[in-house]
Amino acid sequence: MTTMRAAQRQAQAKAEYNAFLAACPSRQLLDRISDKWVVLILCALGGDAAPQGPGAPRAMRYSELARLLAGVSQKMLTQTLRSLERDGLLTRTVTPTVPVTVTYELTDLGLSLHRTAREIRYWAQAHMGEVLAHRDDYDAATS
Amino acid sequence: MTTMRAAQRQAQAKAEYNAFLAACPSRQLLDRISDKWVVLILCALGGDAAPQGPGAPRAMRYSELARLLAGVSQKMLTQTLRSLERDGLLTRTVTPTVPVTVTYELTDLGLSLHRTAREIRYWAQAHMGEVLAHRDDYDAATS
DNA sequence: GAGAGCCACTTTCCATCGGGAAGTAGGCAC
DNA sequence: GTGCCTACTTCCCGATGGAAAGTGGCTCTC
């Protein structure tokens, strides 16, 4: 076990967990990360919010995230950030300035998921037109 | 506009839609596709459920999906499939056998999202161990 | 010809969840 | 003191998801 290389361990993990099974822990994890706010937080901290295309990942303050993720309630933002911190996807740092400032930053684990989160956002933005067209067809056909 | 090539159109679409904005249609689309059942349905129809690793995409029956996505309620399965059909990600085909059979199959649009859906599932399964370890640390530190 | 069965839903009921708004804590500035 | 700042926390209520039972069309059995 201790001499197992990373690739082997990963292969075993893939065999061990299966999100199709209701009782598998990876099902709950899938449920947590399949969330609008999770995707947007990962994109924000990953640097995707820069006006001139994706920038570098960077730490952001609570209020900065709240402003960027338009429409998020403070309750959901706090709750989502806490669960991501608990799962090790980001770190929460309190700086005792006045008033106190709290910054959030992606961990390596969070960065690895950020790549996929970015793809989801890009997909939604890139294919919005096609989806809208399909919706029109569908609604016209079923009216 | 009609002479615009695909790459240009896509670039414009990226500039046109921004999921960070609450009122942007792509925000709603992101919300719909950021869903446990959507990810699992895309994975199932994409052929990821085969025992010997990912196979080819294939059409599946309603009952087959219900069996594979352990724990899904009939209501949510029907509801999710309908919204994916409306958005043009899959097709629904009714065959008037006895009893009637209904099959679902990914469209090209659905296939393009399947690649990302597969990544999310794999990420959850591959990093489950790390997340579990972080959770233990967090819970121990905050107890 | 009265059940019984099958598939794909649809409906009903209830518990949980998410959003909106208001309240809290701790410290400095006036 | 009173106000103000950030980062929450709490409360209330409407929306959402799950469990389970019902529906409809057709066929097969007794």
Short mmCIF file of C-alpha atoms (C1' of nucleotides) in Angstrom, two decimals, chain D:
data_model
loop_
_atom_site.label_atom_id
_atom_site.label_comp_id
_atom_site.label_asym_id
_atom_site.label_seq_id
_atom_site.Cartn_x
_atom_site.Cartn_y
_atom_site.Cartn_z
"C1'" DG D 1 -22.53 57.92 23.14
"C1'" DT D 2 -23.83 57.21 18.21
"C1'" DG D 3 -22.64 55.74 13.99
"C1'" DC D 4 -20.26 52.88 10.71
"C1'" DC D 5 -17.61 49.09 8.80
"C1'" DT D 6 -17.09 43.97 7.49
"C1'" DA D 7 -18.54 39.53 7.80
"C1'" DC D 8 -21.54 36.99 9.18
"C1'" DT D 9 -26.16 34.80 11.65
"C1'" DT D 10 -31.03 34.38 12.34
"C1'" DC D 11 -35.79 34.39 11.10
"C1'" DC D 12 -39.58 33.82 8.09
"C1'" DC D 13 -41.74 32.13 4.11
"C1'" DG D 14 -42.35 30.46 -0.60
"C1'" DA D 15 -40.21 27.06 -3.74
"C1'" DT D 16 -38.21 22.55 -4.46
"C1'" DG D 17 -37.24 17.50 -4.00
"C1'" DG D 18 -38.35 12.87 -2.31
"C1'" DA D 19 -41.70 8.95 -1.11
"C1'" DA D 20 -45.53 6.82 -2.28
"C1'" DA D 21 -49.76 6.07 -4.31
"C1'" DG D 22 -52.65 6.72 -8.44
"C1'" DT D 23 -53.46 6.79 -13.77
"C1'" DG D 24 -54.03 5.06 -18.57
"C1'" DG D 25 -53.62 2.14 -22.28
"C1'" DC D 26 -53.17 -2.38 -23.74
"C1'" DT D 27 -52.63 -7.42 -23.24
"C1'" DC D 28 -52.75 -11.92 -21.12
"C1'" DT D 29 -54.99 -15.22 -17.94
"C1'" DC D 30 -58.63 -17.59 -15.90
#
